[in-house]
Short mmCIF file of C-alpha atoms in Angstrom, two decimals:
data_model
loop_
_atom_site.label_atom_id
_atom_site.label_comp_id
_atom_site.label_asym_id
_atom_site.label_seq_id
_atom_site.Cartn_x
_atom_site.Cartn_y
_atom_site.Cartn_z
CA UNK A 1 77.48 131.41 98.34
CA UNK A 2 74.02 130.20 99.78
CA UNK A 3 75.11 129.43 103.03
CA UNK A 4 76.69 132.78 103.38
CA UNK A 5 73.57 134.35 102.36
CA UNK A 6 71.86 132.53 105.56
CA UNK A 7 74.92 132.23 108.13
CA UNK A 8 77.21 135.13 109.87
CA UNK A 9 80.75 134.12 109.80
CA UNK A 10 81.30 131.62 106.64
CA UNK A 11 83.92 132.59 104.61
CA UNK A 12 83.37 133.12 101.06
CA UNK A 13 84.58 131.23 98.18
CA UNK A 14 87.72 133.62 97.76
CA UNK A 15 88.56 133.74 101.14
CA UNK A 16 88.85 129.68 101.36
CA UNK A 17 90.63 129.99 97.41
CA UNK A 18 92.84 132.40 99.48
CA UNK A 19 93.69 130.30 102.51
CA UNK A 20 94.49 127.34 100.48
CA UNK A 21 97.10 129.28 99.22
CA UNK A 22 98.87 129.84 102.42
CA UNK A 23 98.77 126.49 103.61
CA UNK A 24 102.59 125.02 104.67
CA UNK A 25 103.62 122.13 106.31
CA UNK A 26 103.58 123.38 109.56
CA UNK A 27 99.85 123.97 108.99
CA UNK A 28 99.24 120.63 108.20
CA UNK A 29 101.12 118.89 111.31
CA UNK A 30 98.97 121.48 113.44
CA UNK A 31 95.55 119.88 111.67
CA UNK A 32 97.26 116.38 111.21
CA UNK A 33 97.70 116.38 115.41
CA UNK A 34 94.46 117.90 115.91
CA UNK A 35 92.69 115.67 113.62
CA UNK A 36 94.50 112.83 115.23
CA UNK A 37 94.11 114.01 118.97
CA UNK A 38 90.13 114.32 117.86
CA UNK A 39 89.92 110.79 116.44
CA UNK A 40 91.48 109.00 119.52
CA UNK A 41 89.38 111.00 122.45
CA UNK A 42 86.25 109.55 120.19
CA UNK A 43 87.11 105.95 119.54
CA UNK A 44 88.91 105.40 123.61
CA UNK A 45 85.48 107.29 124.78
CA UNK A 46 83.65 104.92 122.93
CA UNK A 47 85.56 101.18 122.74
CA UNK A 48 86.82 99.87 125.76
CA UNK A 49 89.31 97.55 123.26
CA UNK A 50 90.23 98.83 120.38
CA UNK A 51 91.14 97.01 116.73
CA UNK A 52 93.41 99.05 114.55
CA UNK A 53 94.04 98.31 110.52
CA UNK A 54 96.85 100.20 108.77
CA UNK A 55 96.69 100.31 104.96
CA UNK A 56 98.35 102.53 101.81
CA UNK A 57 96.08 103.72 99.47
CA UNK A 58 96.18 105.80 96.11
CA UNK A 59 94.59 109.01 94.84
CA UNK A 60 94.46 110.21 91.77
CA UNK A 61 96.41 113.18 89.93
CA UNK A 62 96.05 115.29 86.73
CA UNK A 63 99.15 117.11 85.09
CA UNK A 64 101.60 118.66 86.93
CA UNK A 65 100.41 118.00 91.11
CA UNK A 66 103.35 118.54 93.37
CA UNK A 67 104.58 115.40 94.36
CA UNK A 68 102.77 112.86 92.05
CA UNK A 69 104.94 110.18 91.27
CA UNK A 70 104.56 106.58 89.71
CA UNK A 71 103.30 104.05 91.98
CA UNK A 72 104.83 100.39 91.29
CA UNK A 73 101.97 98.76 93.39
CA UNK A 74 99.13 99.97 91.43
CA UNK A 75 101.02 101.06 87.74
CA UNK A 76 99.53 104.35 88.21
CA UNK A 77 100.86 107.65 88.87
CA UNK A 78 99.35 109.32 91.84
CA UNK A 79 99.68 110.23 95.55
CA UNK A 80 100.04 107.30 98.26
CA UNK A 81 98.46 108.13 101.01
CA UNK A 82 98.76 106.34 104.27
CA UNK A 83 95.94 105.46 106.65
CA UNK A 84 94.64 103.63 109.83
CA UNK A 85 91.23 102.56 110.37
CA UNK A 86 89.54 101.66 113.83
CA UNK A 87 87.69 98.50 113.25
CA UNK A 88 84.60 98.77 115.22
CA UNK A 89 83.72 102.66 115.21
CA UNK A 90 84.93 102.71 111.28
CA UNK A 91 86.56 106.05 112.10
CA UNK A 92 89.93 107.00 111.06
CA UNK A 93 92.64 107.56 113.33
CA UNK A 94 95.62 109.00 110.88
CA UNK A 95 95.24 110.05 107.63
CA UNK A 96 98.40 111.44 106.15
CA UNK A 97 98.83 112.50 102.10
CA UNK A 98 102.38 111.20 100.83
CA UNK A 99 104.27 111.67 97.37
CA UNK A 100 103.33 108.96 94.66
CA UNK A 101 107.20 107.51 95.51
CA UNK A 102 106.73 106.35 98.73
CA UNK A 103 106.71 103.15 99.68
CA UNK A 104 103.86 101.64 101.28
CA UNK A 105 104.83 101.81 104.52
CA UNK A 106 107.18 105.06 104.83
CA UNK A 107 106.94 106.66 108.37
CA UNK A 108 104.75 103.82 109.63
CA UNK A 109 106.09 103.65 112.55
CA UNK A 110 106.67 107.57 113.70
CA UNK A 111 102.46 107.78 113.15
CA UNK A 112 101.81 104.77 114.86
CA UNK A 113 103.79 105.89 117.64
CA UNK A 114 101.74 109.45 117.49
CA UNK A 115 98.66 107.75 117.37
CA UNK A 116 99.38 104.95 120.68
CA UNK A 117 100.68 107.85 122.63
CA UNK A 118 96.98 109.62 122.40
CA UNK A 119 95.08 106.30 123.02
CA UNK A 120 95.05 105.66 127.00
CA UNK A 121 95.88 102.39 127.81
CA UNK A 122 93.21 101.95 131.03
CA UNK A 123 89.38 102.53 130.31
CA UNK A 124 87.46 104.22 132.08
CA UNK A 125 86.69 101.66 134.99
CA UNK A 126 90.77 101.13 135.34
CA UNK A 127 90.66 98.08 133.29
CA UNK A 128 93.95 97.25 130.92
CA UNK A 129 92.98 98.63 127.26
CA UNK A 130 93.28 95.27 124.55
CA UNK A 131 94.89 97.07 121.74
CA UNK A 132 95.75 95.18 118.59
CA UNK A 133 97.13 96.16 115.32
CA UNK A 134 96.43 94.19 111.68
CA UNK A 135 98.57 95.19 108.68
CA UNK A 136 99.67 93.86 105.21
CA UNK A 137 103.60 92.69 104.27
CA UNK A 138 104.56 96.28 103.87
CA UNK A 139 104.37 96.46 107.81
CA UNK A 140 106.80 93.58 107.64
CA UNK A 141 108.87 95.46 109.89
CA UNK A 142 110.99 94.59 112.67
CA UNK A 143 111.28 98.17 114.45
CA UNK A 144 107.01 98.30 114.18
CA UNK A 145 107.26 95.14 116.21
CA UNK A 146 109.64 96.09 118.85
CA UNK A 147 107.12 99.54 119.58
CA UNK A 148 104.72 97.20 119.65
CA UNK A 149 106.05 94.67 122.20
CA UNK A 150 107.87 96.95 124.20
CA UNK A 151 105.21 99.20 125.30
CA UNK A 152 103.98 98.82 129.20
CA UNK A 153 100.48 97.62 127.66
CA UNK A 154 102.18 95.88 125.10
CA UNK A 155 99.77 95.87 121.38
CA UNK A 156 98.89 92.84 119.76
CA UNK A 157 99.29 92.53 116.19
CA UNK A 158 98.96 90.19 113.05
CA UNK A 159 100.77 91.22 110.19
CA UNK A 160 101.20 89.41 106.77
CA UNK A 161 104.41 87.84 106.41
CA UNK A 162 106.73 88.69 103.42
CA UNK A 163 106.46 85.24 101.45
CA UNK A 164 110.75 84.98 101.28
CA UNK A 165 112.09 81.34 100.31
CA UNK A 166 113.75 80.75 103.52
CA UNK A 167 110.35 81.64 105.56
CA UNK A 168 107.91 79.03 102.77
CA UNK A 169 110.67 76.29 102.99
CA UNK A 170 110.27 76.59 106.74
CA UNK A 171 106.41 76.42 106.38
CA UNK A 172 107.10 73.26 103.96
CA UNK A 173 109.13 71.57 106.98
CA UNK A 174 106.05 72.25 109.26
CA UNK A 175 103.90 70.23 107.05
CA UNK A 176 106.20 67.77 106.23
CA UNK A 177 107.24 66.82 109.65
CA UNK A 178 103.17 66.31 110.30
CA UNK A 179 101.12 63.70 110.07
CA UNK A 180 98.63 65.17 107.34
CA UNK A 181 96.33 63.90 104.94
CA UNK A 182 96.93 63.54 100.96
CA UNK A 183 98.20 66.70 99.57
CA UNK A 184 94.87 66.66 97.09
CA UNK A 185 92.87 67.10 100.01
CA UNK A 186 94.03 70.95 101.06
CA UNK A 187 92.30 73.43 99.02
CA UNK A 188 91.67 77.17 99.41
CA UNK A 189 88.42 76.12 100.88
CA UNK A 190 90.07 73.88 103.43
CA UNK A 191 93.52 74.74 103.70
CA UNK A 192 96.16 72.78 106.17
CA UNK A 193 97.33 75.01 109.22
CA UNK A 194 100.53 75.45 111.09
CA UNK A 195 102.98 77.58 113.10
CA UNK A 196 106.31 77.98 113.56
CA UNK A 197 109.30 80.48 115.71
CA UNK A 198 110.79 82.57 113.03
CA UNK A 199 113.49 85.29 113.38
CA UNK A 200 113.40 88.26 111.07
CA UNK A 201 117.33 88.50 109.54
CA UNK A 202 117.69 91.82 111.09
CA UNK A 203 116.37 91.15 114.28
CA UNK A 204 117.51 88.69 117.56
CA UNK A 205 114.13 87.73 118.55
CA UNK A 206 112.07 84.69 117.41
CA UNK A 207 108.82 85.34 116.82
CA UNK A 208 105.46 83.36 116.02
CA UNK A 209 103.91 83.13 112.39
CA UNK A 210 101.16 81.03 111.45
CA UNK A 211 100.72 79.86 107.89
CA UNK A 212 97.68 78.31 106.03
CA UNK A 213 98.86 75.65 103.33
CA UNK A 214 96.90 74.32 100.05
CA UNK A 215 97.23 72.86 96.92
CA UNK A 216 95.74 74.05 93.51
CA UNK A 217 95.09 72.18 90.49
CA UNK A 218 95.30 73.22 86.57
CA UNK A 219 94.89 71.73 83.55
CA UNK A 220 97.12 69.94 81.08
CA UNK A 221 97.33 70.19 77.61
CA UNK A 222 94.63 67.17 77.28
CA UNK A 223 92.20 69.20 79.78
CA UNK A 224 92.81 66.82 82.40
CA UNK A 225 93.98 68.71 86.07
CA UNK A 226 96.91 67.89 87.30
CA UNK A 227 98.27 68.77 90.56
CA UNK A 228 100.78 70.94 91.61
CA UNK A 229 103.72 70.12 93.66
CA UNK A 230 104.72 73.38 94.95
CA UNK A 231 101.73 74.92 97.49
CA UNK A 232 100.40 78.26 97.82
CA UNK A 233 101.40 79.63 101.63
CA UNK A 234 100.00 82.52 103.36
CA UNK A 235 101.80 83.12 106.77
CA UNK A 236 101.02 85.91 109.38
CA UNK A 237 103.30 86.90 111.73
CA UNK A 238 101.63 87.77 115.03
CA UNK A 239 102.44 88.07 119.14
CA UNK A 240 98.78 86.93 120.07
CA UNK A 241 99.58 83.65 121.73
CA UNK A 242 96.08 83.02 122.82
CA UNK A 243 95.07 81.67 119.23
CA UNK A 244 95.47 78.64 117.17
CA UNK A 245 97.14 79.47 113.66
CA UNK A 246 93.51 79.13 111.82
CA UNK A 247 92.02 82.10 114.11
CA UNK A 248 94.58 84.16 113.64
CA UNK A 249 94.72 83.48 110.01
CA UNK A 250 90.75 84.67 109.66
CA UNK A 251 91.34 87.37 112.46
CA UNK A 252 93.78 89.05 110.05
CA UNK A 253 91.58 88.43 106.95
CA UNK A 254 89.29 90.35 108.67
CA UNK A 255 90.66 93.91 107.87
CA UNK A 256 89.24 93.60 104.15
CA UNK A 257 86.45 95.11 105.75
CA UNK A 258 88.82 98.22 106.71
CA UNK A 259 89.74 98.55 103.38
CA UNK A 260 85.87 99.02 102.47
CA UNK A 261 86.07 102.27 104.96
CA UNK A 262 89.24 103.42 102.84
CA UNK A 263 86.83 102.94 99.42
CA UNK A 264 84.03 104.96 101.01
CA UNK A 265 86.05 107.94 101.92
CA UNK A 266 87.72 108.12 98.14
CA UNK A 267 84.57 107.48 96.67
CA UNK A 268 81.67 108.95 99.09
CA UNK A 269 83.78 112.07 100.51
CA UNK A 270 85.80 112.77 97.07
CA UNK A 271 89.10 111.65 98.38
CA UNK A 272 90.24 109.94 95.33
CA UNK A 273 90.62 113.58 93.77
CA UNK A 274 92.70 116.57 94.95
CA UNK A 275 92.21 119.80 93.27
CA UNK A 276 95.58 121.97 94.04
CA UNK A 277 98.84 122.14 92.35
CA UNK A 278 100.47 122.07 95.70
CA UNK A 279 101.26 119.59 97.41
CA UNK A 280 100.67 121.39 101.08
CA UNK A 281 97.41 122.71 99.75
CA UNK A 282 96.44 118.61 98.69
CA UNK A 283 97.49 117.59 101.44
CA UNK A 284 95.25 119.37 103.75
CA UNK A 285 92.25 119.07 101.78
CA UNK A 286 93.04 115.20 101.86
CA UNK A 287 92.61 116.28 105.61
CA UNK A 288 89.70 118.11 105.48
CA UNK A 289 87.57 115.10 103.12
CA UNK A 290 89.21 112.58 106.43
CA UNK A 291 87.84 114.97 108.70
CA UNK A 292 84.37 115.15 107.25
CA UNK A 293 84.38 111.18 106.92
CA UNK A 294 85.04 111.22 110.90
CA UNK A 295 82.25 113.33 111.29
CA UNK A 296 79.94 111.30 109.48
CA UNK A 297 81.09 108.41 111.18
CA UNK A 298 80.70 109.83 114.87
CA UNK A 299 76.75 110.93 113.91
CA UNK A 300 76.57 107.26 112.59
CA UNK A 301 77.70 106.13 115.80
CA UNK A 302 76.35 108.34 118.36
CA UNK A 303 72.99 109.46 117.25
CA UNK A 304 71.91 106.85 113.89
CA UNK A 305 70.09 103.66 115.76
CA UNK A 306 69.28 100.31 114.05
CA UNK A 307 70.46 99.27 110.37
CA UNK A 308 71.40 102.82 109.95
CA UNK A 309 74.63 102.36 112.12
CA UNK A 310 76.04 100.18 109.31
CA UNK A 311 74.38 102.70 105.82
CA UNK A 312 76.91 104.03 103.77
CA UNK A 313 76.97 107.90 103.07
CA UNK A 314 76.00 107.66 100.20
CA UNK A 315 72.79 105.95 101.55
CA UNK A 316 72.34 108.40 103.67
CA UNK A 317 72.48 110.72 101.58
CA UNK A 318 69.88 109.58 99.21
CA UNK A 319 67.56 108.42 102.40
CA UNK A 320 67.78 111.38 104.42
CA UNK A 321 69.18 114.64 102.13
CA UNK A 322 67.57 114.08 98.53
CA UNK A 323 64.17 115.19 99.32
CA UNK A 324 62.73 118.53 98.50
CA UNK A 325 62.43 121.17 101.01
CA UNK A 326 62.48 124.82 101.35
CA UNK A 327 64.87 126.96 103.73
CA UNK A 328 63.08 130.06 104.50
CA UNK A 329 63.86 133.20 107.26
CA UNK A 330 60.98 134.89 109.72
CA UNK A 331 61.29 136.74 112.52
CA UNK A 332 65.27 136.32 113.21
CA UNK A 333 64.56 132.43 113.00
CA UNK A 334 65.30 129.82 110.22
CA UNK A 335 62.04 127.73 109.26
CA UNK A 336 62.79 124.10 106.94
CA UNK A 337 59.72 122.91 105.49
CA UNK A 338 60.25 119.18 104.09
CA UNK A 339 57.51 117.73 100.98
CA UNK A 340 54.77 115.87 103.18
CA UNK A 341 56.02 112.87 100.87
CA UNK A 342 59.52 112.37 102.36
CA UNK A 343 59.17 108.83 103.97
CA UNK A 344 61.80 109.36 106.80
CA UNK A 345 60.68 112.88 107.93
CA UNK A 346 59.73 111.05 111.41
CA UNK A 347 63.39 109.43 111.85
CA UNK A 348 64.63 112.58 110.75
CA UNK A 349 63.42 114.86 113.02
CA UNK A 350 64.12 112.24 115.94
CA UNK A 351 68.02 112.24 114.43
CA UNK A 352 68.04 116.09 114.46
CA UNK A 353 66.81 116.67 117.98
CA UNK A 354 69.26 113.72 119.01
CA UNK A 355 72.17 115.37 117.59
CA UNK A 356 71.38 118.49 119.45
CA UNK A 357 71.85 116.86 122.83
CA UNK A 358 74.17 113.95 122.48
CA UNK A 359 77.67 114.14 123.97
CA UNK A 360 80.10 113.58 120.56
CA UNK A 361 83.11 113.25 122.40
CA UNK A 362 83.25 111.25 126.10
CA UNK A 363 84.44 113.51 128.74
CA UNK A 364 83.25 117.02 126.50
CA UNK A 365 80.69 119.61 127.11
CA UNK A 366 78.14 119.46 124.84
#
């Protein structure tokens, strides 16, 4: 209601109440494709090689939501949303709202096919884009690989293996078969590393998957540890030859940081919480909260300098937004007088004109 009191052409609270009540599923795909085709002119316009981290997520429901469901994963019931992270901007590529019964990684690969078709595979001085992907054992999937591999610019990727007795045993051989030290001697801290060729049962190609090996210890019923014989393995299957097993091992450890981006936009943009009964109507404001987290994320990139590049929201919010000020009309213009004691006015002002003339997307008018 203030802004419409100061702006022509914002709609009023009953005409968005109104809208959200027409919503369908062909309105969503129409946003979901622009959102995505958005995203991807962004991140190829600004990374020549691009890092993508694939995740499930869930989002909270009260009473009777359309489609909430009980999620095994997290014993909750809720939506399970499914999302990819790029790595270096922090934007998000695909954001899609699921029921609560899906499994983690339902219509992974129709999205990731949507999203590689709308990332060019040569920069912009004709060089081959490096494209890789990281996901967890719910991308454990054979047909994901093969649109992977069979691409002309083929994309790299390092997903966690499913830990099945027949793949562990044939980790066990690995380090068997090696000349190693005392079993004692691997620990989480400093595990043993291997790699194998492993076919998946329903596919006909053999594939690489490195493992990390270690031992843990516990303690007997006289407090004394004691070791155990059977060690904890964590195996990654992966195409990136160019890597010994302990790179790829941290390489793919890595996308905990994506999962930090997935926190921020539950927490700092209110994603964790969708207020409709329907499930179309949730399901685009889940779109609308991943939209406004991609905007925040482009100014961060494009116009924030220094240690404010890597700020959180909310950080920015209480740096740069919390400070007392007065919005006031004159003469057909808009005047904002900020208190004289707001620290940042100077980097504010030099953010505002910035934003003003800096190109958002590469190959845009301003």
């Amino acid at each position: 209601p203030i802004l419409c009191q100061y702006f022509q052409g914002i709609s009023s609270q009953s005409s968005v109440s109104r809208f959200f009540s027409r919503v369908c599923q062909d309105t969503n795909n129409a946003f979901w494709r622009a959102f995505m085709d958005q995203a991807c002119r962004f991140i190829s316009g600004s990374q020549d090689d691009i890092l993508l981290d694939a995740d499930s997520t869930k989002t909270d429901t009260y009473g009777k939501q359309e489609g909430s469901a009980w999620i095994h994963h997290y014993s909750q019931v809720g939506y399970h949303p499914f999302v990819i992270n790029e790595y270096n901007t922090r934007a998000l590529v695909g954001a899609w709202l699921r029921p609560g019964s899906t499994y983690s990684a339902d219509e992974a690969e129709p999205i990731m096919a949507e999203v590689l078709k709308r990332l060019p595979d040569y920069t912009a001085d004709g060089r081959m884009r490096d494209i890789k992907f990281r996901g967890d054992a719910a991308f454990f999937s054979g047909d994901l690989m093969n649109l992977f591999e069979e691409r002309s610019n083929p994309v790299g990727y390092a997903i966690r293996a499913k830990g099945t007795g027949r793949l562990e045993g044939l980790c066990q051989d690995v380090y068997d078969s090696s000349s190693h030290e005392e079993d004692s001697t691997y620990t989480s801290a400093r595990p043993f590393y291997g790699e194998l060729r492993y076919q998946m049962s329903n596919s006909s190609k053999s594939r690489r998957v490195c493992f990390k090996l270690y031992f843990t210890e516990e303690e007997d019923k006289k407090g004394q540890a004691q070791l155990l014989l059977i060690p904890h393995i964590f195996a990654v299957i992966t195409n990136l030859e160019d890597m010994t097993p302990e790179q790829i091992i941290s390489f793919y450890c890595q996308r905990g940081n994506s999962e930090n981006y997935t926190k921020e936009l539950k927490s700092d943009f209110m994603a964790n919480t969708l207020s409709h009964r329907s499930f179309e109507a949730n399901a685009f404001e889940f779109l609308l909260k991943s939209l406004a987290y991609n905007l925040f994320r482009f100014f961060q990139f494009r116009v924030m300098e220094g240690t404010d590049q890597n700020i959180t929201v909310r950080s920015f919010r209480s740096r740069y937004q919390k400070v007392a000020s007065r919005l006031s009309r004159h003469a057909k213009s808009f005047h904002l007088k900020i208190a004289s004691s707001f620290r940042h006015a100077q980097r504010f002002m030099h953010y505002l004109h910035k934003a003003r003339t800096v190109r958002w997307i590469a190959n845009c008018p301003r």
